Every structure is written in structure tokens, then in C-alpha cells.
XYZ file of C-alpha atoms in Angstrom:
445
model
C -71.112 -43.868 -15.139
C -70.657 -40.408 -13.332
C -69.787 -42.584 -10.581
C -67.237 -44.551 -12.510
C -65.609 -40.893 -14.404
C -65.038 -39.615 -10.475
C -63.453 -42.933 -9.316
C -60.887 -42.571 -12.003
C -60.495 -39.023 -11.590
C -59.614 -39.758 -7.668
C -57.609 -43.188 -8.739
C -55.346 -40.333 -10.958
C -55.038 -37.864 -8.209
C -53.999 -40.359 -5.522
C -51.516 -41.986 -8.061
C -50.232 -38.166 -8.523
C -49.749 -37.225 -4.920
C -46.846 -39.496 -4.348
C -45.124 -38.075 -7.658
C -46.109 -34.687 -6.549
C -44.162 -34.989 -2.934
C -41.129 -36.347 -4.979
C -40.768 -33.394 -6.946
C -41.401 -30.876 -4.051
C -38.785 -32.772 -2.332
C -36.204 -32.385 -5.532
C -37.191 -28.420 -5.682
C -36.319 -28.374 -1.992
C -32.839 -30.410 -2.922
C -32.492 -28.083 -5.512
C -32.576 -24.875 -3.746
C -30.265 -26.242 -1.031
C -27.854 -26.284 -3.957
C -28.346 -22.944 -5.279
C -27.727 -21.687 -1.674
C -24.734 -23.792 -1.593
C -23.485 -22.495 -5.050
C -24.329 -18.844 -4.081
C -22.858 -19.126 -0.843
C -19.272 -20.518 -2.121
C -19.212 -18.080 -5.063
C -19.631 -14.896 -2.246
C -17.207 -16.655 -0.028
C -14.083 -17.816 -2.455
C -14.383 -14.211 -3.730
C -14.755 -12.276 -0.673
C -12.313 -14.597 1.377
C -9.067 -12.791 2.661
C -6.147 -13.717 0.638
C -3.280 -12.721 3.153
C -5.472 -14.850 6.022
C -5.581 -17.917 3.588
C -1.957 -17.638 2.846
C -1.145 -17.441 6.207
C -3.118 -20.153 7.066
C -1.609 -22.427 4.569
C 1.983 -21.463 5.542
C 0.767 -23.251 9.094
C -0.283 -26.457 7.461
C -4.237 -25.778 7.151
C -4.913 -27.871 3.811
C -8.308 -26.395 3.480
C -6.660 -23.003 3.083
C -4.642 -24.392 0.319
C -7.019 -25.229 -1.711
C -8.729 -21.739 -1.040
C -5.608 -20.467 -2.268
C -5.900 -22.776 -5.211
C -9.208 -21.745 -6.383
C -8.497 -18.302 -5.727
C -5.465 -18.418 -8.396
C -8.008 -20.087 -10.569
C -10.715 -17.523 -10.461
C -12.249 -18.322 -14.385
C -12.359 -22.268 -13.337
C -13.963 -21.990 -10.076
C -16.749 -19.274 -11.048
C -17.347 -20.768 -14.388
C -17.969 -24.018 -12.435
C -20.101 -22.542 -9.821
C -21.985 -20.615 -11.996
C -22.694 -23.699 -14.487
C -23.746 -25.445 -11.431
C -26.086 -22.800 -10.553
C -27.711 -22.112 -13.535
C -28.416 -26.097 -13.805
C -29.972 -26.047 -10.498
C -32.276 -23.610 -10.979
C -33.326 -24.271 -14.330
C -34.217 -27.423 -13.185
C -35.889 -26.440 -10.289
C -37.948 -23.854 -12.180
C -38.902 -26.689 -14.895
C -40.215 -29.160 -12.253
C -42.542 -26.558 -10.383
C -43.522 -25.718 -13.543
C -44.482 -29.200 -14.110
C -45.953 -29.964 -10.565
C -48.107 -27.161 -10.980
C -49.608 -27.093 -14.655
C -50.879 -30.968 -13.525
C -52.144 -29.411 -10.295
C -53.971 -26.049 -11.530
C -53.706 -26.309 -15.274
C -52.362 -23.312 -17.645
C -52.620 -20.596 -14.625
C -49.852 -23.061 -12.750
C -47.125 -21.657 -14.904
C -47.524 -18.079 -13.425
C -47.826 -19.877 -9.984
C -44.513 -21.642 -10.658
C -42.874 -18.419 -12.240
C -43.769 -16.170 -9.100
C -43.102 -19.034 -6.314
C -39.643 -20.247 -7.721
C -38.597 -16.353 -8.126
C -39.387 -16.075 -4.557
C -37.613 -18.941 -3.289
C -34.796 -18.329 -5.452
C -34.150 -14.979 -4.649
C -34.428 -15.615 -0.816
C -33.189 -19.043 -0.219
C -30.911 -19.508 -3.069
C -29.325 -15.543 -3.428
C -29.884 -13.376 -0.724
C -29.830 -15.400 2.615
C -26.682 -17.500 1.394
C -24.741 -14.892 0.037
C -25.424 -12.399 3.148
C -24.403 -15.090 5.250
C -21.162 -15.992 3.084
C -20.229 -12.598 2.956
C -19.977 -11.742 6.589
C -18.497 -14.763 7.582
C -16.221 -15.352 4.185
C -13.295 -16.980 5.485
C -15.022 -19.767 7.435
C -17.526 -20.562 4.903
C -14.629 -20.723 2.238
C -12.553 -23.083 4.323
C -15.957 -25.284 4.354
C -17.078 -25.383 0.714
C -13.427 -25.620 -0.639
C -13.189 -29.227 -0.422
C -16.591 -29.557 -2.303
C -16.053 -26.793 -4.942
C -12.522 -28.196 -5.945
C -14.131 -31.721 -6.563
C -16.831 -29.619 -8.685
C -14.389 -27.720 -10.067
C -12.242 -30.659 -11.441
C -15.206 -32.735 -12.478
C -16.438 -29.587 -14.854
C -13.035 -28.676 -15.935
C -13.710 -29.750 -19.859
C -17.002 -27.997 -19.949
C -16.048 -24.923 -18.009
C -12.782 -24.518 -20.387
C -14.922 -24.469 -23.607
C -17.160 -21.804 -21.960
C -14.242 -19.698 -20.862
C -12.529 -20.343 -24.538
C -16.068 -19.203 -25.878
C -16.427 -15.852 -23.534
C -12.470 -15.327 -23.929
C -13.337 -14.834 -28.075
C -16.121 -12.935 -27.119
C -14.851 -10.253 -25.384
C -11.807 -9.645 -27.957
C -14.258 -7.060 -29.902
C -14.250 -4.865 -26.285
C -10.735 -4.792 -25.803
C -10.803 -7.209 -22.973
C -7.952 -9.999 -22.567
C -8.889 -12.470 -19.304
C -5.492 -13.618 -19.847
C -3.793 -10.906 -18.538
C -3.690 -10.187 -14.804
C -3.615 -6.922 -12.836
C -0.990 -4.549 -13.170
C 1.480 -3.586 -10.292
C -0.446 -0.460 -10.091
C -3.442 -2.120 -9.438
C -1.813 -4.223 -6.996
C 0.296 -1.390 -5.310
C -3.558 0.941 -5.235
C -5.315 -2.243 -3.646
C -2.435 -2.444 -1.171
C -2.646 1.240 -0.269
C -6.545 0.924 0.287
C -6.348 -1.916 2.604
C -3.683 -0.083 4.503
C -5.969 3.046 4.743
C -8.782 0.908 5.658
C -7.343 -0.907 8.479
C -5.471 2.000 9.652
C -8.699 4.176 9.817
C -10.961 1.309 11.497
C -8.369 1.203 14.792
C -6.357 3.996 15.647
C -3.942 1.942 17.439
C -2.507 1.145 14.341
C -2.513 4.555 12.579
C 1.388 4.676 13.090
C 1.939 0.964 11.517
C -0.216 2.194 8.651
C 1.911 5.300 8.211
C 4.904 3.279 8.183
C 3.409 0.900 5.662
C 2.628 3.828 3.105
C 6.232 5.057 3.733
C 7.688 1.902 2.686
C 5.242 1.885 -0.736
C 6.569 5.180 -1.209
C 10.401 4.461 -1.183
C 10.286 3.832 -4.878
C 9.052 7.270 -5.796
C 10.917 9.391 -3.610
C 14.374 10.457 -4.642
C 17.347 10.822 -2.129
C 17.808 14.608 -3.085
C 14.221 15.050 -0.986
C 16.035 13.297 2.438
C 19.378 14.167 1.978
C 21.456 16.441 4.483
C 22.515 19.529 2.526
C 26.117 20.527 1.845
C 25.668 23.572 4.059
C 24.704 21.175 7.212
C 27.315 19.010 6.522
C 30.510 18.754 8.574
C 33.237 18.535 6.415
C 37.053 18.025 7.024
C 40.150 19.788 5.514
C 42.686 17.417 4.728
C 45.394 20.068 4.967
C 44.406 20.856 8.375
C 46.947 19.825 11.192
C 46.040 16.243 12.795
C 45.145 18.092 15.915
C 42.945 20.502 14.367
C 41.279 17.180 12.637
C 40.977 15.519 15.590
C 39.326 18.389 17.621
C 36.991 18.740 14.914
C 35.855 15.303 15.261
C 35.490 15.240 18.968
C 33.122 17.985 18.883
C 30.985 16.685 16.347
C 28.051 13.977 17.165
C 28.601 12.090 13.948
C 31.174 9.293 13.027
C 31.544 9.623 9.226
C 32.984 12.900 7.625
C 33.728 14.014 4.043
C 37.072 14.722 3.327
C 38.052 17.506 1.263
C 41.212 19.160 -0.210
C 41.745 22.360 -2.333
C 37.932 23.022 -2.367
C 34.795 21.502 -0.664
C 33.797 20.449 -3.863
C 36.814 18.029 -4.377
C 35.924 15.315 -1.841
C 38.427 12.716 -1.721
C 37.216 10.314 0.864
C 35.437 9.574 4.025
C 36.486 9.424 7.501
C 35.510 7.124 10.253
C 36.042 8.398 13.418
C 37.101 5.023 14.899
C 39.854 4.983 12.317
C 41.142 8.324 13.233
C 40.827 7.453 16.981
C 43.171 4.233 15.963
C 45.446 6.153 14.166
C 45.755 8.549 16.903
C 46.235 5.958 19.343
C 49.177 4.160 17.228
C 50.672 7.594 16.816
C 50.484 9.066 20.290
C 53.927 10.296 20.493
C 54.151 11.669 17.034
C 50.486 13.067 16.352
C 51.504 15.513 13.797
C 53.252 12.274 11.981
C 50.417 10.814 9.805
C 48.566 11.769 6.815
C 44.682 12.165 7.612
C 44.213 11.067 3.690
C 45.453 7.795 4.348
C 42.831 7.007 6.806
C 39.646 7.930 4.585
C 37.851 5.524 2.571
C 36.653 6.225 -1.232
C 34.193 8.500 -1.633
C 30.862 7.048 -3.226
C 28.967 9.696 -5.393
C 24.951 9.191 -6.701
C 22.497 11.022 -8.570
C 20.174 13.131 -6.443
C 17.921 11.329 -8.738
C 18.286 7.955 -7.167
C 14.898 6.766 -5.264
C 15.179 5.909 -1.667
C 14.334 1.876 -2.687
C 17.353 1.553 -5.027
C 19.597 3.578 -2.815
C 18.615 1.200 0.308
C 19.450 -2.221 -2.244
C 22.611 -0.431 -3.022
C 23.793 0.320 0.535
C 23.092 -3.073 1.480
C 25.128 -4.683 -1.453
C 27.656 -2.726 -0.846
C 27.611 -2.624 2.901
C 28.059 0.809 3.388
C 26.089 3.614 5.328
C 26.934 6.693 3.786
C 26.863 8.329 0.096
C 27.667 11.983 -1.349
C 24.790 13.013 -3.628
C 25.692 15.156 -6.929
C 23.565 16.738 -9.351
C 23.406 16.796 -12.805
C 26.381 18.670 -13.193
C 28.508 16.874 -10.547
C 28.447 19.300 -8.071
C 28.205 18.029 -4.655
C 24.515 18.911 -2.984
C 24.853 16.836 0.490
C 24.981 13.419 1.868
C 22.665 10.797 2.595
C 22.915 7.824 4.988
C 21.420 4.559 5.824
C 19.490 6.235 8.824
C 18.090 8.530 6.289
C 16.461 6.145 4.698
C 15.334 4.158 7.607
C 13.767 7.525 8.920
C 11.600 7.594 6.045
C 9.915 4.752 7.176
C 10.004 4.949 10.725
C 10.164 8.577 11.938
C 13.256 10.593 13.190
C 15.357 8.524 14.973
C 17.387 10.368 17.860
C 20.187 9.350 19.998
C 22.098 10.803 22.855
C 24.718 12.312 20.205
C 22.181 13.710 17.962
C 22.463 17.729 17.675
C 19.535 19.534 19.588
C 18.395 21.025 16.447
C 15.540 23.674 16.726
C 12.304 21.969 15.268
C 8.317 23.237 14.786
C 6.577 24.721 17.493
C 3.100 25.153 18.040
C 2.094 28.885 19.200
C -1.313 29.896 21.129
C -2.715 31.292 18.250
C -2.819 27.908 16.462
C -0.049 28.741 14.230
C 3.419 26.432 14.103
C 6.382 27.900 13.358
C 8.996 25.940 11.550
C 12.528 26.365 10.292
C 13.063 27.393 6.587
C 15.189 24.299 6.060
C 12.250 21.715 7.315
C 11.395 19.008 4.646
C 7.755 19.255 3.441
C 7.706 15.790 3.786
C 8.707 15.677 7.558
C 5.973 18.259 8.216
C 3.403 16.365 6.385
C 3.985 13.370 8.048
C 4.209 15.555 11.384
C 0.551 17.090 11.251
C -1.315 14.574 8.978
C -0.549 17.619 6.001
C -1.231 17.446 2.600
C 1.312 20.579 1.461
C 2.613 20.059 -2.367
C 5.893 18.690 -2.079
C 6.312 17.938 -5.946
C 8.267 20.832 -7.070
C 10.267 21.505 -3.863
C 11.911 19.564 -0.955
C 11.721 22.460 2.075
C 9.273 24.853 2.809
C 12.019 27.886 2.019
C 11.928 26.354 -1.696
C 8.220 26.256 -1.372
C 8.129 29.995 -0.959
C 10.833 30.521 -3.442
C 8.752 28.895 -6.168
C 5.528 30.539 -5.175
C 6.953 33.975 -4.985
C 9.526 33.602 -7.583
C 11.876 35.800 -5.546
C 13.209 35.717 -2.282
C 10.638 37.146 -0.080
C 11.297 39.677 2.432
C 10.842 39.076 6.182
C 7.117 40.054 6.846
C 5.737 38.709 3.612
C 2.867 36.121 3.907
C 1.769 33.573 1.430
C -1.574 31.450 0.982
C -0.739 27.661 -0.202
C -3.472 24.979 -0.476
C -5.436 26.835 2.218
C -2.421 27.719 4.266
C -1.023 30.677 5.349
C 2.810 31.457 5.265
C 4.489 34.498 7.195
C 8.277 34.647 6.691
C 9.560 35.409 9.955
C 13.327 35.500 9.882
C 15.923 35.797 6.767
C 19.411 35.883 6.418
C 21.202 37.224 3.541
C 19.093 35.082 0.724
C 18.058 31.939 3.028
C 14.587 32.175 4.559
C 15.384 30.785 8.611
C 12.120 30.835 10.108
C 8.307 30.588 8.696
C 4.990 31.089 10.474
C 2.150 28.541 8.958
C -1.333 28.865 9.678
C -3.321 25.956 8.805
C -6.717 26.419 7.005
C -9.329 26.342 9.896
C -7.399 28.438 11.923
C -6.770 30.749 9.192
C -10.597 30.917 8.718
C -10.781 32.046 11.823
C -8.460 34.609 12.384
C -9.717 36.042 8.903
C -13.340 36.163 10.397
C -11.758 37.990 13.655
C -9.877 40.238 11.821
């Protein structure tokens, strides 16, 4: 009897061995599927959208599929998570069934521990780590298969996404609403800072890209040339005096005024003046300078640089007069002023030699009071506040609430500002001690 029972058990085990082999093979296959889904989720999420867009524009069909999937995040994530959940649960069920037969009830514990380790290492950590480090390559490789899976599971994922959407309503989350423009701009600025900081060779390019994004936030009043520095022509001056004034100036466009500098009646171009002089060479005093002037263009000082740049392009003009809310002339702004906000100072052989910032031996920097805070920040990489004042002199006036005397010093944002020169009511020269140098000087004193 005992021999018969042993034979029956051996026969059952021999019949069970091929079945167990198939189950283990199925579990291994399901783990591969889990790794595929995990790698696909990470790669398609982390793949660079600019790179895929560039490859797609070059004719790469796989890149176009990646773009298509990235624009349908809910669909491809739903399909991947559904597939990954199914294969993991099926693998766990098969392992539990096989180990219960082999070890009895304790096989449940063996199956739980073994599948947890296998799924965690081979189904999650390893594939996701590899996909994250080679996101673009893996995304291009898995895109066709994931695209097919997404289309096959579309009815199921649509129902799941609908249920999730309704479940999120009590929490105030609308999955249909995309990211805001501010979020997109912040992401773009972050990408610029990341890449500019990673390679020193692109620091200037990063600064230019940030300046382009700032065009919609900076107003023309912050970059204009103040009227005190503008060369203007009196329409009542004789032609000889006007010609001499134009020839001595490095500029090509001049505001034309009559009776008062506030009363601008036109803009004279040097070429138009020279043509008129050539035509009236024999009778220079016989032509009217006002007849050569084009109509002046007045804009409010609150116009953003982006809006003004578009207006320059639309009107095919390079020159505009800036007025305040009362209509008083504040200065002029040109296309070059806006371009300099992007690429930095543009100088040519006709530009005047304007004294700029000079660094002293003690680490301090001497700058004219008319220097703009934005230019100083860009030049030295500082973060001086420019929300309430445009120039350094204006910053000190706002800090002191009066006109400081020569020799007075102020501390702003850790910087020490000392007034070096003052002409009547205008601060003409300022010494700036940056925070590190200021701290060292204080210790030495």
C-alpha cells in the first residue's frame, strides 16, 4: 500500500513539473513586460520636448509619435499604468499558485516576498533608472509599441480617466486645464538657468534669452534716453546753425521743436537734411527746416518693450518720443535701445565716449548717477532693486527721501553707496562698494 501511495505522489509531481516550468517562464515574461511599461512611463515623461520637436521637424517618425503621446499624457499614462498593474497582479497570482502547490500555505509568504523583490528590482528600479538616464533614446524605441497599446486600450482608459476626473472635482483639480502661461514661462526660465549654469560657454546666451522674456515686463521709461541727454533742434535756428549742429552730433535723427522744447513738431533725419543742403547749395538760407521733418510719434512711458518692438516693426520706424501721464516729454526711445536690452550695449564708431563704470583698487566701483540699475545689474551680475527707480541717482533719492549731499553714504541690499559729486540738484557720481568688499572694509576699520 505504501509503495502504491509513493508511486502516485511521484507521478503527480512529475506531471506538475512541466506545469511549474511554464508558470515560472510566464512569470519571467510578465516581469519583462513590467520592466517595459516602467521604462516607457519614465522615458516618455522625461524625454525632452524640444529635442523631439526638432527630430520630428527633421522627418523622424518615431519622434512624431513621442510628441503625439506627450500631448496626450492622460491617455498614455492610463494605458501604461493599466498594463503594468495587470502584468504585476498576474505575475503575483501565478507565483502564489505555484508556490502553494510546492510548499503549501507558507508558499503565500514565499510568493509575496519573492515577487516584491523581483518586481521592485527588475520591474521598477532598474528599467526606470536606465530610462531616466537615456530618456530620449528609450522614448524613441518604445514609442511605436506604446502608441499601439494606447490605441487598443483607448476605450478602457477613456472610462478610467473619466472616473478619475470626477473623483478629483471635490479637490478642486481640473485635469482638462493645461498649464498657465506663467508656469510655462517659469519652466522656460528654469531651463535657461539650468543650461546656462551647466556650461560657462552659454552664460551670455542665457542672459540674452532671459532678456527676451523680460521684454514684456520692462517699460520704455526704464530704457529711454532722458530729454536732458537728447540733442534737439530749434526750428527757428538758421539752416547754417542747424547743419553745424547735425554734423557735430553722432546721431541721425533729431527731435524738432518750436517755441519750447516741450513742443516737438517733428523729427529731422540727417540724410533728409543733407539732401536739402545739396539741393539748395547756392541758397542755403532759402529752405524751411520744418518742411523736412516727419510727423513725431508719441508713446506713453508705460509701454512695454515687447509692445514697442512690435509697434516699431509694424510702423517701420525706429524712433519714438516718450511722454508721461500728463503729456510732458520725458525722452526718446529707439529700436537700438530695445535691442541693447537683449544683446547688451551696441557701440559703433560714431557713438560718443560716455564715461561709464570704473573699478577702483579697493574693489569699489564708480558710476555716473544717470547709469540705469538694469545696466549695472547686467554688467556686474548684481540684484539691485529696480522696481521703484530707474537710475542709481533715483535709487538714492528714494532711499534718502531728499537730495543727498556729496559725501553721504547709504546701505542698500548690503551695498554701500557714497555720493561723490553733485551738481545743483543732480547726483553725477556715485561710489558703490559691493557686499563682500563692504564687509572687509568694515572689519579693517
